[in-house]
Coordinates of C-alpha atoms in Angstrom, one line a residue:
Chain N
M94 CA 0.0 0.0 0.0
S95 CA 1.3 3.4 -0.8
T96 CA 1.7 5.7 2.2
D97 CA 1.1 8.9 0.3
A98 CA -2.3 8.0 -0.9
P99 CA -4.2 10.2 1.6
E100 CA -2.1 13.2 0.6
V101 CA -3.0 12.6 -3.0
A102 CA -6.7 12.4 -2.1
M103 CA -6.5 15.6 -0.2
S104 CA -4.8 17.6 -2.9
I105 CA -7.5 16.4 -5.4
A106 CA -10.2 17.5 -3.0
S107 CA -8.6 20.8 -2.3
P108 CA -9.7 23.8 -4.3
M109 CA -13.1 22.7 -5.4
T110 CA -14.7 21.7 -2.2
A111 CA -14.6 24.4 0.4
K112 CA -16.1 23.0 3.5
I113 CA -16.4 26.4 5.1
R114 CA -16.3 29.6 3.1
I115 CA -16.0 33.0 4.8
D116 CA -17.3 35.5 2.3
K117 CA -16.7 39.2 2.8
V118 CA -17.7 39.1 6.4
V119 CA -18.1 42.4 8.2
K120 CA -18.8 42.9 11.9
G121 CA -18.7 46.0 14.1
F122 CA -20.1 46.9 17.5
P123 CA -21.6 50.2 18.6
T124 CA -19.6 51.9 21.3
Q125 CA -19.9 55.3 23.0
K126 CA -17.3 56.7 20.7
G127 CA -19.2 55.4 17.6
R128 CA -18.9 52.2 15.7
L129 CA -16.0 49.9 16.3
D130 CA -15.1 47.8 13.3
V131 CA -13.9 44.4 14.4
I132 CA -13.9 42.6 11.1
S133 CA -14.0 44.3 7.8
G134 CA -14.4 42.2 4.8
L135 CA -12.8 38.9 5.7
D136 CA -12.4 36.2 3.0
F137 CA -11.1 32.7 3.3
E138 CA -11.9 29.1 2.8
V139 CA -11.4 25.9 4.7
R140 CA -11.2 22.6 2.8
D141 CA -12.9 19.5 3.9
G142 CA -10.8 17.7 6.4
E143 CA -8.4 20.6 6.8
F144 CA -7.0 21.8 10.1
V145 CA -6.8 25.6 9.9
A146 CA -5.3 27.6 12.8
I147 CA -5.9 31.3 13.1
V148 CA -3.5 33.4 15.1
G149 CA -3.6 37.1 15.8
P150 CA -2.9 39.7 18.3
S151 CA -5.2 39.8 21.3
G152 CA -8.3 41.9 20.8
C153 CA -8.1 41.5 17.1
G154 CA -11.5 39.9 16.9
K155 CA -10.6 36.2 16.8
T156 CA -13.4 35.2 19.1
T157 CA -15.9 37.4 17.4
L158 CA -14.9 35.7 14.1
M159 CA -15.2 32.3 15.6
N160 CA -18.7 33.1 17.0
I161 CA -19.8 34.3 13.6
I162 CA -18.4 31.2 11.8
A163 CA -20.0 28.8 14.4
G164 CA -23.3 30.6 13.9
F165 CA -23.7 32.2 17.3
L166 CA -23.4 35.7 16.0
A167 CA -24.7 37.2 12.7
P168 CA -22.3 39.2 10.6
D169 CA -23.3 42.7 9.6
A170 CA -22.6 41.9 6.0
G171 CA -21.2 38.9 4.1
N172 CA -21.8 35.2 4.5
V173 CA -20.5 32.1 6.2
L174 CA -21.2 29.2 3.9
V175 CA -20.9 25.6 5.1
D176 CA -21.0 23.1 2.3
G177 CA -22.1 25.9 0.1
K178 CA -25.2 26.8 2.3
P179 CA -25.3 29.9 4.4
R180 CA -24.9 29.2 8.1
L181 CA -27.5 31.2 10.0
E182 CA -27.5 29.5 13.4
P183 CA -25.4 27.0 15.3
D184 CA -26.0 23.3 14.7
R185 CA -24.6 20.0 15.8
N186 CA -22.7 19.6 12.6
G187 CA -20.2 22.0 13.9
V188 CA -19.4 22.0 17.6
L189 CA -17.7 24.9 19.4
I190 CA -15.2 24.2 22.1
T191 CA -14.0 27.2 24.1
Q192 CA -11.3 28.1 26.6
Q193 CA -13.7 28.3 29.6
G194 CA -15.3 25.1 28.7
S195 CA -19.0 24.3 28.8
V196 CA -19.3 20.8 30.2
F197 CA -22.5 21.0 32.3
P198 CA -21.5 20.9 35.9
W199 CA -24.9 19.5 37.0
L200 CA -24.6 16.4 34.8
T201 CA -22.1 13.5 35.1
V202 CA -19.6 12.9 32.4
K203 CA -21.9 10.2 30.9
Q204 CA -24.9 12.4 31.1
N205 CA -23.0 15.2 29.4
L206 CA -22.0 12.8 26.6
L207 CA -25.6 11.7 26.2
F208 CA -26.9 15.2 26.1
G209 CA -26.4 15.8 22.4
L210 CA -27.7 12.4 21.4
P211 CA -31.4 12.0 20.7
D212 CA -33.3 10.2 23.5
E213 CA -34.8 7.7 21.0
M214 CA -31.4 6.7 19.6
P215 CA -31.0 3.0 20.3
N216 CA -27.3 2.7 20.9
R217 CA -26.7 6.0 22.6
E218 CA -25.4 4.5 25.9
A219 CA -22.9 2.4 24.1
L220 CA -21.8 5.4 21.9
A221 CA -21.3 7.6 25.0
D222 CA -19.2 4.9 26.6
E223 CA -17.2 4.5 23.4
Y224 CA -16.3 8.2 23.3
A225 CA -15.5 8.3 27.0
D226 CA -13.0 5.5 26.3
L227 CA -11.7 7.3 23.2
V228 CA -10.7 10.4 25.2
G229 CA -9.4 8.3 28.1
L230 CA -12.2 8.9 30.6
E231 CA -13.1 5.3 31.2
G232 CA -13.9 4.8 34.9
F233 CA -15.0 8.5 35.3
E234 CA -18.3 8.2 33.4
N235 CA -20.3 8.7 36.6
N236 CA -18.2 11.5 38.0
Y237 CA -19.4 15.1 38.1
P238 CA -17.2 17.7 36.4
H239 CA -16.2 19.3 39.7
E240 CA -14.6 16.0 40.6
L241 CA -12.3 16.1 37.5
S242 CA -9.1 17.9 36.8
G243 CA -8.8 20.6 34.2
G244 CA -7.3 18.2 31.6
M245 CA -10.0 15.6 32.2
L246 CA -12.7 18.2 31.9
K247 CA -11.3 19.2 28.5
R248 CA -11.4 15.5 27.5
A249 CA -15.0 15.3 28.5
E250 CA -15.8 18.4 26.4
I251 CA -14.0 17.0 23.4
A252 CA -15.8 13.7 23.8
R253 CA -19.2 15.4 24.1
A254 CA -18.5 17.3 20.9
L255 CA -17.3 14.2 19.0
V256 CA -20.0 11.8 20.1
V257 CA -22.6 13.7 18.0
K258 CA -20.4 13.0 14.9
P259 CA -20.0 16.6 13.8
Q260 CA -18.1 17.3 10.6
I261 CA -16.5 20.5 12.0
L262 CA -14.8 21.3 15.2
Y263 CA -14.5 25.0 16.2
M264 CA -11.9 25.4 18.8
D265 CA -11.4 28.8 20.4
E266 CA -8.3 28.8 22.6
P267 CA -9.3 25.3 23.8
F268 CA -6.2 24.6 25.9
S269 CA -5.3 28.1 27.0
A270 CA -6.7 27.6 30.5
L271 CA -4.5 24.5 31.0
D272 CA -0.9 24.5 32.3
A273 CA 1.8 24.2 29.6
L274 CA 2.4 20.5 30.2
M275 CA -1.3 19.6 30.1
S276 CA -1.8 21.8 27.1
L277 CA 0.9 19.9 25.2
R278 CA -0.6 16.6 26.3
M279 CA -4.0 17.6 25.1
Q280 CA -2.6 18.7 21.7
N281 CA -1.2 15.2 21.3
E282 CA -4.4 13.7 22.4
L283 CA -6.3 15.8 19.9
L284 CA -4.0 14.7 17.1
R285 CA -4.5 11.1 18.1
I286 CA -8.3 11.4 18.0
L287 CA -8.3 13.4 14.8
A288 CA -6.2 10.7 13.2
K289 CA -9.0 8.3 13.9
E290 CA -11.9 10.5 12.9
K291 CA -11.2 13.0 10.2
H292 CA -12.8 16.3 11.0
T293 CA -12.5 19.8 9.6
V294 CA -11.0 21.8 12.4
M295 CA -10.8 25.6 12.9
L296 CA -8.6 26.5 15.8
I297 CA -8.1 30.0 17.2
T298 CA -5.0 30.4 19.3
H299 CA -2.5 32.9 20.5
D300 CA 0.1 30.1 20.9
V301 CA 2.1 30.0 17.6
E302 CA 3.8 26.7 18.6
E303 CA 0.4 25.1 19.2
A304 CA -0.7 26.2 15.7
I305 CA 2.5 24.8 14.2
H306 CA 2.1 21.6 16.1
L307 CA -1.5 21.0 15.0
A308 CA -2.5 22.8 11.8
D309 CA -2.3 22.2 8.1
R310 CA -2.5 25.9 7.5
I311 CA -2.0 28.9 9.7
L312 CA -3.7 32.2 9.0
V313 CA -2.3 35.4 10.7
L314 CA -4.9 38.0 11.4
S315 CA -4.0 41.7 11.5
P316 CA -4.9 44.0 14.4
R317 CA -8.5 45.4 14.3
P318 CA -10.3 45.5 12.0
A319 CA -9.2 42.0 11.3
R320 CA -8.2 40.9 7.9
I321 CA -5.9 38.1 6.7
Q322 CA -2.3 39.4 6.9
A323 CA -0.5 36.2 6.0
S324 CA -1.1 32.5 5.3
F325 CA 1.4 29.7 6.0
D326 CA 1.0 26.1 4.8
V327 CA 2.5 23.7 7.3
S328 CA 3.7 20.7 5.3
L329 CA 5.6 19.0 8.1
P330 CA 4.6 15.4 8.7
H331 CA 3.0 14.3 12.0
P332 CA 4.2 13.7 14.6
R333 CA 5.8 17.1 14.5
R334 CA 8.8 18.3 16.4
V335 CA 8.3 22.0 17.2
S336 CA 12.0 22.2 17.9
S337 CA 13.0 21.1 14.4
P338 CA 14.7 23.8 12.3
E339 CA 11.8 24.0 9.8
A340 CA 9.3 24.4 12.5
Q341 CA 11.4 27.1 14.2
A342 CA 11.9 29.0 11.0
L343 CA 8.1 28.9 10.5
R344 CA 7.6 30.2 14.0
V345 CA 10.0 33.1 13.4
S346 CA 8.2 34.0 10.3
I347 CA 4.8 33.9 11.9
L348 CA 5.9 35.9 14.9
R349 CA 7.4 38.4 12.6
E350 CA 4.0 38.9 11.1
L351 CA 2.7 39.4 14.6
G352 CA 5.3 42.1 15.1
V353 CA 7.7 40.1 17.3
E354 CA 11.3 39.9 16.1
L355 CA 13.2 36.9 17.4
A356 CA 17.0 36.5 17.2
V357 CA 17.6 33.2 15.4
Chain X
M16 CA -11.9 17.5 67.0
N17 CA -12.8 20.8 65.6
R18 CA -16.4 19.7 65.1
L19 CA -16.6 18.5 68.7
A20 CA -15.2 21.8 69.9
R21 CA -17.8 23.8 67.9
A22 CA -20.6 21.6 69.1
L23 CA -19.5 21.9 72.7
S24 CA -19.2 25.7 72.5
S25 CA -22.8 26.1 71.1
I26 CA -24.1 23.7 73.7
G27 CA -22.3 25.7 76.3
V28 CA -24.0 28.9 75.1
I29 CA -27.4 27.3 75.3
A30 CA -26.7 26.0 78.8
G31 CA -25.5 29.4 79.8
V32 CA -28.7 31.1 78.6
V33 CA -30.8 28.5 80.4
A34 CA -28.8 28.9 83.6
L35 CA -29.1 32.7 83.4
W36 CA -32.8 32.4 82.9
W37 CA -33.2 30.1 85.8
A38 CA -31.0 32.3 88.1
I39 CA -33.0 35.4 87.2
V40 CA -36.4 33.8 87.8
V41 CA -35.2 32.5 91.2
W42 CA -33.5 35.8 92.1
T43 CA -36.6 37.9 91.2
Q44 CA -38.9 35.4 92.8
S45 CA -41.3 35.8 89.8
A46 CA -44.7 34.4 90.4
I47 CA -45.6 34.2 86.7
F48 CA -42.4 33.7 84.7
P49 CA -41.5 29.9 84.8
T50 CA -38.2 28.3 85.5
P51 CA -36.8 26.0 82.8
W52 CA -37.8 23.0 84.9
Q53 CA -41.4 24.2 84.9
V54 CA -41.3 24.5 81.2
V55 CA -40.0 20.9 80.9
T56 CA -42.8 19.5 83.2
G57 CA -45.4 21.6 81.4
T58 CA -44.3 20.2 78.0
L59 CA -44.3 16.7 79.3
E60 CA -47.8 17.2 80.6
L61 CA -49.0 18.3 77.2
A62 CA -47.1 15.5 75.5
E63 CA -48.8 13.0 77.7
D64 CA -52.3 14.1 77.1
G65 CA -51.6 14.3 73.4
T66 CA -52.6 17.9 72.8
L67 CA -49.0 18.9 72.0
W68 CA -48.9 16.5 69.1
E69 CA -52.2 17.7 67.8
H70 CA -51.0 21.3 67.8
I71 CA -47.7 20.4 66.1
G72 CA -49.5 18.2 63.5
A73 CA -52.0 21.0 62.8
S74 CA -49.3 23.6 62.3
L75 CA -47.2 21.3 60.1
M76 CA -50.3 20.3 58.0
R77 CA -51.1 24.0 57.3
V78 CA -47.5 24.7 56.4
G79 CA -47.3 21.6 54.2
I80 CA -50.4 22.6 52.2
G81 CA -49.6 26.3 51.9
F82 CA -46.0 25.8 51.1
G83 CA -46.7 22.9 48.8
I84 CA -49.1 25.0 46.7
A85 CA -46.6 27.9 46.7
V86 CA -43.8 25.5 45.4
L87 CA -46.1 24.1 42.7
L88 CA -46.9 27.6 41.5
A89 CA -43.7 29.5 42.1
I90 CA -41.2 27.1 40.4
P91 CA -43.0 26.9 37.0
L92 CA -43.8 30.6 37.1
G93 CA -40.2 31.5 38.1
L94 CA -38.8 29.3 35.3
W95 CA -41.1 30.9 32.8
M96 CA -40.3 34.4 33.9
G97 CA -36.6 33.6 33.8
R98 CA -36.8 32.4 30.2
V99 CA -39.4 34.7 28.7
R100 CA -38.4 38.3 28.8
G101 CA -42.0 39.5 28.2
A102 CA -43.3 37.5 31.2
F103 CA -40.6 38.9 33.4
V104 CA -41.2 42.5 32.4
T105 CA -44.9 42.2 32.8
L106 CA -45.1 40.3 36.0
N107 CA -42.0 41.3 38.0
P108 CA -43.3 44.8 39.0
I109 CA -46.5 43.5 40.6
F110 CA -44.5 40.8 42.5
Q111 CA -42.0 43.4 43.6
I112 CA -44.9 45.4 45.1
L113 CA -46.6 42.5 46.7
R114 CA -43.5 40.9 48.1
P115 CA -42.6 43.5 50.8
I116 CA -46.2 43.4 52.3
S117 CA -46.0 41.6 55.5
P118 CA -48.2 38.4 55.5
I119 CA -49.6 39.7 58.8
A120 CA -51.1 42.6 56.9
W121 CA -53.0 40.1 54.8
I122 CA -54.8 38.6 57.9
P123 CA -57.9 40.8 57.7
I124 CA -58.3 40.1 54.0
A125 CA -57.7 36.4 54.6
I126 CA -60.4 36.3 57.2
L127 CA -62.7 38.2 54.9
W128 CA -62.1 35.8 52.0
F129 CA -61.6 32.5 53.7
G130 CA -63.2 32.8 57.2
V131 CA -61.6 31.5 60.3
G132 CA -61.0 27.9 59.3
N133 CA -57.9 26.3 57.9
A134 CA -58.0 28.1 54.6
S135 CA -57.0 31.4 56.1
P136 CA -53.6 30.4 57.5
I137 CA -52.9 28.3 54.5
Y138 CA -53.5 31.3 52.3
L139 CA -51.2 33.4 54.4
I140 CA -48.5 30.8 54.3
F141 CA -48.9 30.6 50.5
I142 CA -48.8 34.4 50.1
A143 CA -45.7 34.6 52.3
S144 CA -43.7 31.9 50.7
V145 CA -44.6 32.2 47.1
F146 CA -42.8 35.5 46.3
P147 CA -39.4 34.7 47.6
M148 CA -39.5 31.4 45.6
I149 CA -40.6 33.1 42.4
V150 CA -37.9 35.7 42.7
Q151 CA -35.2 33.2 43.5
T152 CA -36.2 30.8 40.7
T153 CA -36.3 33.6 38.2
A154 CA -32.9 34.8 39.4
G155 CA -31.6 31.3 39.1
V156 CA -32.6 31.1 35.5
H157 CA -31.2 34.6 34.8
T158 CA -27.8 33.8 36.2
I159 CA -27.3 30.6 34.1
E160 CA -23.9 31.2 32.4
K161 CA -24.2 32.0 28.8
R162 CA -21.6 29.4 27.8
Y163 CA -23.9 26.6 29.0
L164 CA -26.9 28.0 27.1
R165 CA -24.7 28.3 24.0
A166 CA -23.5 24.7 24.3
A167 CA -27.1 23.6 24.6
E168 CA -28.0 25.6 21.5
N169 CA -25.0 24.1 19.7
F170 CA -26.4 20.6 20.1
G171 CA -29.9 21.7 19.0
V172 CA -31.9 19.7 21.5
P173 CA -35.7 19.9 21.7
R174 CA -37.2 22.4 24.1
D175 CA -38.4 19.9 26.7
K176 CA -34.9 18.4 26.9
L177 CA -33.4 21.9 27.2
F178 CA -35.6 22.4 30.2
R179 CA -35.0 19.0 31.8
K180 CA -31.2 18.9 31.2
V181 CA -30.1 22.5 31.3
I182 CA -32.5 25.2 32.5
F183 CA -34.0 23.3 35.5
P184 CA -30.9 21.7 36.8
A185 CA -28.9 24.9 36.3
A186 CA -31.4 26.9 38.3
L187 CA -32.0 24.1 40.9
P188 CA -29.5 25.4 43.5
D189 CA -31.3 28.8 43.4
I190 CA -34.7 27.1 43.5
I191 CA -33.5 25.2 46.7
V192 CA -32.4 28.5 48.2
G193 CA -35.8 29.9 47.4
M194 CA -37.5 26.9 49.0
R195 CA -35.4 27.3 52.1
I196 CA -36.3 31.0 52.4
G197 CA -40.0 30.2 51.6
L198 CA -40.3 27.4 54.2
G199 CA -38.6 29.6 56.8
V200 CA -41.1 32.4 56.2
A201 CA -44.0 29.9 56.1
W202 CA -43.1 28.6 59.5
L203 CA -42.9 32.2 60.9
V204 CA -46.3 32.9 59.4
V205 CA -48.2 29.9 60.5
V206 CA -47.7 30.7 64.2
A207 CA -48.7 34.3 63.7
A208 CA -51.8 33.2 61.7
E209 CA -52.9 30.6 64.3
M210 CA -52.8 33.3 67.0
I211 CA -55.7 35.0 65.5
A212 CA -58.6 32.8 65.0
L213 CA -58.1 29.1 65.2
R214 CA -58.5 26.3 67.8
S215 CA -55.4 24.3 67.0
G216 CA -51.8 24.8 66.1
L217 CA -48.7 25.9 68.0
G218 CA -49.7 29.6 67.6
Y219 CA -53.1 28.9 69.1
M220 CA -51.5 26.9 71.9
I221 CA -49.3 29.9 72.9
I222 CA -52.2 32.4 73.0
D223 CA -54.5 29.9 74.7
S224 CA -52.0 29.0 77.4
R225 CA -51.7 32.7 78.3
N226 CA -55.4 33.4 78.1
A227 CA -56.4 30.3 80.0
G228 CA -54.7 30.9 83.4
N229 CA -51.4 32.5 82.6
R230 CA -49.6 29.2 81.8
Y231 CA -46.4 30.9 80.8
D232 CA -44.6 27.6 81.1
L233 CA -46.6 26.4 78.1
V234 CA -46.1 29.7 76.3
I235 CA -42.4 29.2 76.5
A236 CA -42.6 25.5 75.8
G237 CA -44.5 26.5 72.6
M238 CA -41.9 29.0 71.6
I239 CA -39.0 26.5 72.1
I240 CA -40.9 23.8 70.1
I241 CA -41.5 26.3 67.3
G242 CA -37.8 27.1 67.3
L243 CA -36.8 23.4 67.2
I244 CA -39.2 22.5 64.5
G245 CA -38.0 25.5 62.4
L246 CA -34.5 24.3 62.8
G247 CA -35.5 20.8 61.7
L248 CA -37.3 22.1 58.6
D249 CA -34.3 24.1 57.7
G250 CA -32.2 21.0 58.2
I251 CA -34.4 19.1 55.7
M252 CA -33.9 21.9 53.1
R253 CA -30.2 21.8 53.7
L254 CA -30.2 18.1 52.9
L255 CA -31.5 19.1 49.5
E256 CA -28.4 21.2 49.1
S257 CA -26.2 18.2 49.6
M258 CA -27.7 16.4 46.6
K259 CA -25.0 15.3 44.2
N260 CA -26.4 17.2 41.2
V261 CA -26.4 20.6 43.0
R262 CA -23.0 20.2 44.8
W263 CA -21.3 22.0 41.9
R264 CA -22.6 25.3 43.1
Y265 CA -21.0 24.9 46.5
V266 CA -17.5 23.6 45.5
H267 CA -14.5 25.7 44.5

């Protein structure tokens, strides 16, 4: 069997099938000093199965952008198209995972996983157990979130998102609240899970190394109003070593776009 | 060890108050005010002839019915007002005006509407406990963190499931707080209501003991029993707070 078959398949699929299309999106907020433009005319596409990371300076509107893409916020102008159809409200086909997390504290891990599954679904219990196992939470199904560590809580959130079999994961600084070691561990976990189930992923992060570690492509946003300032393809094979010369060179370039000069 | 020390210190304070009370009664040679021992014997007397249990039962029954009706009305109404902005805007002002009116002020109207039977105190208990529970339930829904509502929205579950799995359990700790307040107020009110026009209940027992021969030992016995039952009722409500699915509000 040829090992480069998946890459061939991906390159064939690339330009024609945009899974997500951000089409001239504009968003501003009224303030006391008048209108504040957060996003002015943003355009980009995400291919099916692609992992796109968006980095940008803090306050540049990354979270606003993610809320628009995930359907929680309507743009003032422009469109978000998923599979060619305008996205008007959130749905289970694309699940948002945020920094603060939203695992329901009043439900057990198992009940959280069951939440998104229809009550009449015959194999929902088994499916919930399967995904608890997948993220390494076997034995904790009946625990409440406050009994879990930060890393386990993140696993629970990822499992709850994946169990409804979404095509897209929207991740807004998902691991930022974890300590550095746990963040790295969760990045590896995410890659392991994504290798099993191919999802389209949009990740927002301020951590350039995290973006290099995970993404197929990295978009750098400008300060407000946000537009795409630069785009980097990350062609390094997984598992990636962020300390490799190629990765470090990429990191320097991205940081330079963000206005940080590093001595190499 | 710490727990034991705390228990001992509160028992010590109670013993001190009783001792002081006893000393003052003996010292002033009061003919009317009873000693603690007279209160104990008076209580035993009532317990033996069974009237004590009848009074306690009557009071608890009235509280049970009045508070029960209030719970059944306040929780759905509070949830609705918490979720539906129009309901909140329309109903909140009238509840905010009715809420500060002392239940005692309702007594004449209660008698006018319901006479001097059981219905009057039950109505007063209802009116006293329903408002704090509505307010607290509504506040519980209003303070649900947006991230949880968004997550629920993301999974696109049907409305009834949203209520069962998100809105109600998220507001439950506040609902329980409301019920604690409501039951506390209900217990305060039943005694006051029974003092007016009934022939049973702990409130009646107190007034009747005074009127029928200055039995102040029974007056004080009634007061102490009211205090102890109030403590017990609050303890039951606190048990609700220790339920596993509301613990999350009290950790961290």
